[in-house]
């Protein structure tokens, strides 16, 4: 990927800001998501909650299924490859996916190396729990970052933890003396130049969304209040009682996250939220994959 | 000079940064009551037109904004913004604001792998950087629409009265000339 393409890829993420990216498993769900105001959809065979329930190895989705979703909607379509699975990433690029999520939600294919995303033309988004993980993924060529959270739980606590941690570290780096950055880069295990960018600008060099456990309009607003530039909603929509209504409410909540009267209205009569599981009840900890 | 940004979804923050650097005050329009504030010009940013169009309706902002534009409010629209202004969308029956005499095709160049950046001519200004991201295309214009930029025979920027629309993203590059053109030739000019 040359610098022009990398900028175009980072800029596509800028177009998604203030929006909601929704997990969908069928063309019908994709149409519901688009009609409800999703700014992009994530095409996958099983949403994270079902991946947890099913257990076993989870892999890239059937490209035929992804193509069906590409044909069903006009908004950008994303899809997931396993961490380090170069071939899955190439397959997704070959079907002209708009964004690849190299995702800890799937079973990692490589327990040491991530995909060399600079070798691709297609953009990548990656999960991160802190500034170090974020800058390592950007160094590998990620054009967008999202918090990992803990997918498929309907529990927002880990997404909050990751967003808070990232922003605390960004503030700490921004306040450092210039000559302290070398040691900080060593400790965080990140390239000096990326850390220097954070020091100068007080933010990541790419767009940063929240993901993992967002289930309600209030959850989405919470992540925006904590500094997210947009929100991924996975299991939270199509595992709930009234997906179309909940999806539309979350979209509006992200735009007007500081209007609490509107949030109150949006939170009414949404039907049943996804059941959710607590951290101590989870067997598979996805956030620990790919650090 | 007060510049309002449609801040429902998309890259309005990038536009806001441009106009602040040019010395303008800015405000964000996120809901109907924001329209009661005083502003001299409107920016329709890039983003997803389906999302912005839906929110304009859901938040009951569409008809009020349409009336303001018809009454002569200066508008700068980029990418998704040009879709909101178009009187007609090809392959799509939806019309959003519909105040500009252009027909626009969404995603005319293809998916993200077909996004591209060039340097082109805009209304006589040479070597202007232009980023096209899943860009739409302006296919037809009514006679009083002035074409300001073209790429490979495709129309990429137009002006009709006080409305300025383009299918690329000047806000994503350091070059400020298009924003300055908008302020000088449209916002600060008497009708």
PDB file of C-alpha atoms in Angstrom, chain B residues 7-153:
ATOM      1  CA  UNK B   7     -23.108  17.429  12.200  1.00  0.00           C
ATOM      2  CA  UNK B   8     -25.375  14.385  11.968  1.00  0.00           C
ATOM      3  CA  UNK B   9     -22.703  11.980  10.696  1.00  0.00           C
ATOM      4  CA  UNK B  10     -19.488  12.116   8.688  1.00  0.00           C
ATOM      5  CA  UNK B  11     -16.362  14.283   8.542  1.00  0.00           C
ATOM      6  CA  UNK B  12     -17.834  17.576   9.748  1.00  0.00           C
ATOM      7  CA  UNK B  13     -14.957  18.007  12.229  1.00  0.00           C
ATOM      8  CA  UNK B  14     -12.493  18.198   9.326  1.00  0.00           C
ATOM      9  CA  UNK B  15     -14.564  20.956   7.670  1.00  0.00           C
ATOM     10  CA  UNK B  16     -14.871  22.748  10.995  1.00  0.00           C
ATOM     11  CA  UNK B  17     -11.076  22.775  11.399  1.00  0.00           C
ATOM     12  CA  UNK B  18     -10.663  24.298   7.904  1.00  0.00           C
ATOM     13  CA  UNK B  19     -13.066  27.184   8.543  1.00  0.00           C
ATOM     14  CA  UNK B  20     -11.685  27.862  12.015  1.00  0.00           C
ATOM     15  CA  UNK B  21      -8.209  28.182  10.490  1.00  0.00           C
ATOM     16  CA  UNK B  22      -9.689  30.703   8.062  1.00  0.00           C
ATOM     17  CA  UNK B  23     -10.914  32.762  11.015  1.00  0.00           C
ATOM     18  CA  UNK B  24     -14.616  31.828  10.970  1.00  0.00           C
ATOM     19  CA  UNK B  25     -16.770  30.982  13.977  1.00  0.00           C
ATOM     20  CA  UNK B  26     -18.507  27.602  13.638  1.00  0.00           C
ATOM     21  CA  UNK B  27     -21.499  25.789  15.062  1.00  0.00           C
ATOM     22  CA  UNK B  28     -22.754  22.229  14.710  1.00  0.00           C
ATOM     23  CA  UNK B  29     -26.297  21.345  13.662  1.00  0.00           C
ATOM     24  CA  UNK B  30     -27.337  18.098  15.341  1.00  0.00           C
ATOM     25  CA  UNK B  31     -31.065  18.639  15.891  1.00  0.00           C
ATOM     26  CA  UNK B  32     -33.976  20.900  14.950  1.00  0.00           C
ATOM     27  CA  UNK B  33     -33.497  23.520  17.653  1.00  0.00           C
ATOM     28  CA  UNK B  34     -29.907  24.085  16.502  1.00  0.00           C
ATOM     29  CA  UNK B  35     -31.410  25.619  13.353  1.00  0.00           C
ATOM     30  CA  UNK B  36     -32.710  28.542  15.439  1.00  0.00           C
ATOM     31  CA  UNK B  37     -29.171  29.836  15.867  1.00  0.00           C
ATOM     32  CA  UNK B  38     -27.880  32.509  13.519  1.00  0.00           C
ATOM     33  CA  UNK B  39     -25.533  31.393  10.758  1.00  0.00           C
ATOM     34  CA  UNK B  40     -24.313  32.769   7.426  1.00  0.00           C
ATOM     35  CA  UNK B  41     -23.459  29.589   5.553  1.00  0.00           C
ATOM     36  CA  UNK B  42     -23.990  25.833   5.696  1.00  0.00           C
ATOM     37  CA  UNK B  43     -21.518  22.988   5.171  1.00  0.00           C
ATOM     38  CA  UNK B  44     -22.815  19.550   4.142  1.00  0.00           C
ATOM     39  CA  UNK B  45     -19.905  17.210   4.914  1.00  0.00           C
ATOM     40  CA  UNK B  46     -18.841  13.846   3.548  1.00  0.00           C
ATOM     41  CA  UNK B  47     -20.173  10.695   5.142  1.00  0.00           C
ATOM     42  CA  UNK B  48     -22.959   8.292   4.278  1.00  0.00           C
ATOM     43  CA  UNK B  49     -25.832  10.073   2.536  1.00  0.00           C
ATOM     44  CA  UNK B  50     -28.297   7.332   3.552  1.00  0.00           C
ATOM     45  CA  UNK B  51     -27.524   8.010   7.227  1.00  0.00           C
ATOM     46  CA  UNK B  52     -27.525  11.792   6.932  1.00  0.00           C
ATOM     47  CA  UNK B  53     -30.734  11.784   4.872  1.00  0.00           C
ATOM     48  CA  UNK B  54     -32.473   9.510   7.317  1.00  0.00           C
ATOM     49  CA  UNK B  55     -31.441  11.606  10.311  1.00  0.00           C
ATOM     50  CA  UNK B  56     -32.502  14.843   8.564  1.00  0.00           C
ATOM     51  CA  UNK B  57     -35.993  13.354   8.346  1.00  0.00           C
ATOM     52  CA  UNK B  58     -36.096  11.630  11.735  1.00  0.00           C
ATOM     53  CA  UNK B  59     -34.922  14.776  13.493  1.00  0.00           C
ATOM     54  CA  UNK B  60     -37.376  16.907  11.482  1.00  0.00           C
ATOM     55  CA  UNK B  61     -34.675  19.163   9.996  1.00  0.00           C
ATOM     56  CA  UNK B  62     -35.176  18.489   6.286  1.00  0.00           C
ATOM     57  CA  UNK B  63     -37.881  20.977   5.311  1.00  0.00           C
ATOM     58  CA  UNK B  64     -36.495  23.830   7.421  1.00  0.00           C
ATOM     59  CA  UNK B  65     -33.023  23.458   5.902  1.00  0.00           C
ATOM     60  CA  UNK B  66     -34.489  23.140   2.405  1.00  0.00           C
ATOM     61  CA  UNK B  67     -36.346  26.421   2.890  1.00  0.00           C
ATOM     62  CA  UNK B  68     -33.229  28.201   4.167  1.00  0.00           C
ATOM     63  CA  UNK B  69     -31.279  27.065   1.104  1.00  0.00           C
ATOM     64  CA  UNK B  70     -34.108  28.117  -1.247  1.00  0.00           C
ATOM     65  CA  UNK B  71     -34.071  31.509   0.476  1.00  0.00           C
ATOM     66  CA  UNK B  72     -30.415  31.923  -0.468  1.00  0.00           C
ATOM     67  CA  UNK B  73     -28.330  30.408   2.346  1.00  0.00           C
ATOM     68  CA  UNK B  74     -24.827  29.729   0.930  1.00  0.00           C
ATOM     69  CA  UNK B  75     -24.029  25.988   0.917  1.00  0.00           C
ATOM     70  CA  UNK B  76     -20.795  24.075   0.443  1.00  0.00           C
ATOM     71  CA  UNK B  77     -21.428  20.353  -0.107  1.00  0.00           C
ATOM     72  CA  UNK B  78     -18.823  17.620  -0.458  1.00  0.00           C
ATOM     73  CA  UNK B  79     -19.399  14.038  -1.578  1.00  0.00           C
ATOM     74  CA  UNK B  80     -22.446  12.855   0.441  1.00  0.00           C
ATOM     75  CA  UNK B  81     -23.450  16.523   0.662  1.00  0.00           C
ATOM     76  CA  UNK B  82     -23.834  16.704  -3.120  1.00  0.00           C
ATOM     77  CA  UNK B  83     -26.169  13.700  -2.907  1.00  0.00           C
ATOM     78  CA  UNK B  84     -28.274  15.560  -0.324  1.00  0.00           C
ATOM     79  CA  UNK B  85     -28.537  18.613  -2.613  1.00  0.00           C
ATOM     80  CA  UNK B  86     -29.315  16.726  -5.839  1.00  0.00           C
ATOM     81  CA  UNK B  87     -32.755  17.108  -7.391  1.00  0.00           C
ATOM     82  CA  UNK B  88     -32.495  13.532  -8.625  1.00  0.00           C
ATOM     83  CA  UNK B  89     -30.540  10.407  -7.720  1.00  0.00           C
ATOM     84  CA  UNK B  90     -29.957   7.891 -10.486  1.00  0.00           C
ATOM     85  CA  UNK B  91     -30.829   4.293  -9.478  1.00  0.00           C
ATOM     86  CA  UNK B  92     -32.537   5.596  -6.327  1.00  0.00           C
ATOM     87  CA  UNK B  93     -35.983   7.245  -5.989  1.00  0.00           C
ATOM     88  CA  UNK B  94     -34.974   9.146  -2.843  1.00  0.00           C
ATOM     89  CA  UNK B  95     -34.614  12.930  -2.914  1.00  0.00           C
ATOM     90  CA  UNK B  96     -33.227  14.621   0.193  1.00  0.00           C
ATOM     91  CA  UNK B  97     -32.926  18.439   0.099  1.00  0.00           C
ATOM     92  CA  UNK B  98     -33.344  18.479  -3.697  1.00  0.00           C
ATOM     93  CA  UNK B  99     -32.427  22.154  -4.040  1.00  0.00           C
ATOM     94  CA  UNK B 100     -29.785  21.842  -6.770  1.00  0.00           C
ATOM     95  CA  UNK B 101     -30.426  21.098 -10.438  1.00  0.00           C
ATOM     96  CA  UNK B 102     -28.120  18.108 -10.702  1.00  0.00           C
ATOM     97  CA  UNK B 103     -28.574  14.346 -11.139  1.00  0.00           C
ATOM     98  CA  UNK B 104     -26.138  12.278  -9.101  1.00  0.00           C
ATOM     99  CA  UNK B 105     -25.165   8.603  -9.193  1.00  0.00           C
ATOM    100  CA  UNK B 106     -23.996   7.183  -5.863  1.00  0.00           C
ATOM    101  CA  UNK B 107     -20.798   5.074  -5.649  1.00  0.00           C
ATOM    102  CA  UNK B 108     -20.212   5.773  -9.330  1.00  0.00           C
ATOM    103  CA  UNK B 109     -16.583   4.664  -9.328  1.00  0.00           C
ATOM    104  CA  UNK B 110     -17.050   1.459  -7.286  1.00  0.00           C
ATOM    105  CA  UNK B 111     -15.985   0.271  -3.851  1.00  0.00           C
ATOM    106  CA  UNK B 112     -13.103   1.474  -1.668  1.00  0.00           C
ATOM    107  CA  UNK B 113     -10.463  -0.221  -3.842  1.00  0.00           C
ATOM    108  CA  UNK B 114     -11.503   2.209  -6.611  1.00  0.00           C
ATOM    109  CA  UNK B 115     -11.064   5.322  -4.435  1.00  0.00           C
ATOM    110  CA  UNK B 116      -8.361   7.646  -5.787  1.00  0.00           C
ATOM    111  CA  UNK B 117      -6.616  11.004  -5.403  1.00  0.00           C
ATOM    112  CA  UNK B 118      -5.648  13.449  -8.172  1.00  0.00           C
ATOM    113  CA  UNK B 119      -4.599  17.068  -8.613  1.00  0.00           C
ATOM    114  CA  UNK B 120      -6.956  18.931 -10.898  1.00  0.00           C
ATOM    115  CA  UNK B 121      -8.290  22.305 -11.993  1.00  0.00           C
ATOM    116  CA  UNK B 122     -11.177  23.907 -10.099  1.00  0.00           C
ATOM    117  CA  UNK B 123     -12.771  27.022 -11.542  1.00  0.00           C
ATOM    118  CA  UNK B 124      -9.466  28.231 -13.001  1.00  0.00           C
ATOM    119  CA  UNK B 125      -7.379  27.308  -9.934  1.00  0.00           C
ATOM    120  CA  UNK B 126      -4.717  24.822 -10.939  1.00  0.00           C
ATOM    121  CA  UNK B 127      -3.157  21.867  -9.120  1.00  0.00           C
ATOM    122  CA  UNK B 128      -5.928  21.499  -6.519  1.00  0.00           C
ATOM    123  CA  UNK B 129      -5.733  18.196  -4.563  1.00  0.00           C
ATOM    124  CA  UNK B 130      -8.917  16.133  -4.883  1.00  0.00           C
ATOM    125  CA  UNK B 131      -9.611  12.917  -2.948  1.00  0.00           C
ATOM    126  CA  UNK B 132     -12.442  10.751  -4.292  1.00  0.00           C
ATOM    127  CA  UNK B 133     -13.646   8.244  -1.681  1.00  0.00           C
ATOM    128  CA  UNK B 134     -16.375   5.849  -2.842  1.00  0.00           C
ATOM    129  CA  UNK B 135     -17.367   8.973  -4.709  1.00  0.00           C
ATOM    130  CA  UNK B 136     -20.635   9.817  -6.449  1.00  0.00           C
ATOM    131  CA  UNK B 137     -20.796  11.339  -9.909  1.00  0.00           C
ATOM    132  CA  UNK B 138     -22.737  14.319 -11.229  1.00  0.00           C
ATOM    133  CA  UNK B 139     -24.242  13.082 -14.492  1.00  0.00           C
ATOM    134  CA  UNK B 140     -26.636  15.839 -15.579  1.00  0.00           C
ATOM    135  CA  UNK B 141     -27.063  19.517 -14.762  1.00  0.00           C
ATOM    136  CA  UNK B 142     -29.807  22.010 -15.572  1.00  0.00           C
ATOM    137  CA  UNK B 143     -28.622  24.907 -17.813  1.00  0.00           C
ATOM    138  CA  UNK B 144     -27.880  27.484 -15.100  1.00  0.00           C
ATOM    139  CA  UNK B 145     -25.507  25.134 -13.271  1.00  0.00           C
ATOM    140  CA  UNK B 146     -21.887  26.146 -13.816  1.00  0.00           C
ATOM    141  CA  UNK B 147     -19.367  23.283 -14.088  1.00  0.00           C
ATOM    142  CA  UNK B 148     -16.215  24.125 -12.097  1.00  0.00           C
ATOM    143  CA  UNK B 149     -14.245  20.882 -12.348  1.00  0.00           C
ATOM    144  CA  UNK B 150     -14.174  17.712 -14.410  1.00  0.00           C
ATOM    145  CA  UNK B 151     -12.098  14.559 -14.349  1.00  0.00           C
ATOM    146  CA  UNK B 152     -11.868  12.289 -17.398  1.00  0.00           C
ATOM    147  CA  UNK B 153     -15.018  13.852 -18.801  1.00  0.00           C
TER     148      UNK B 153
END
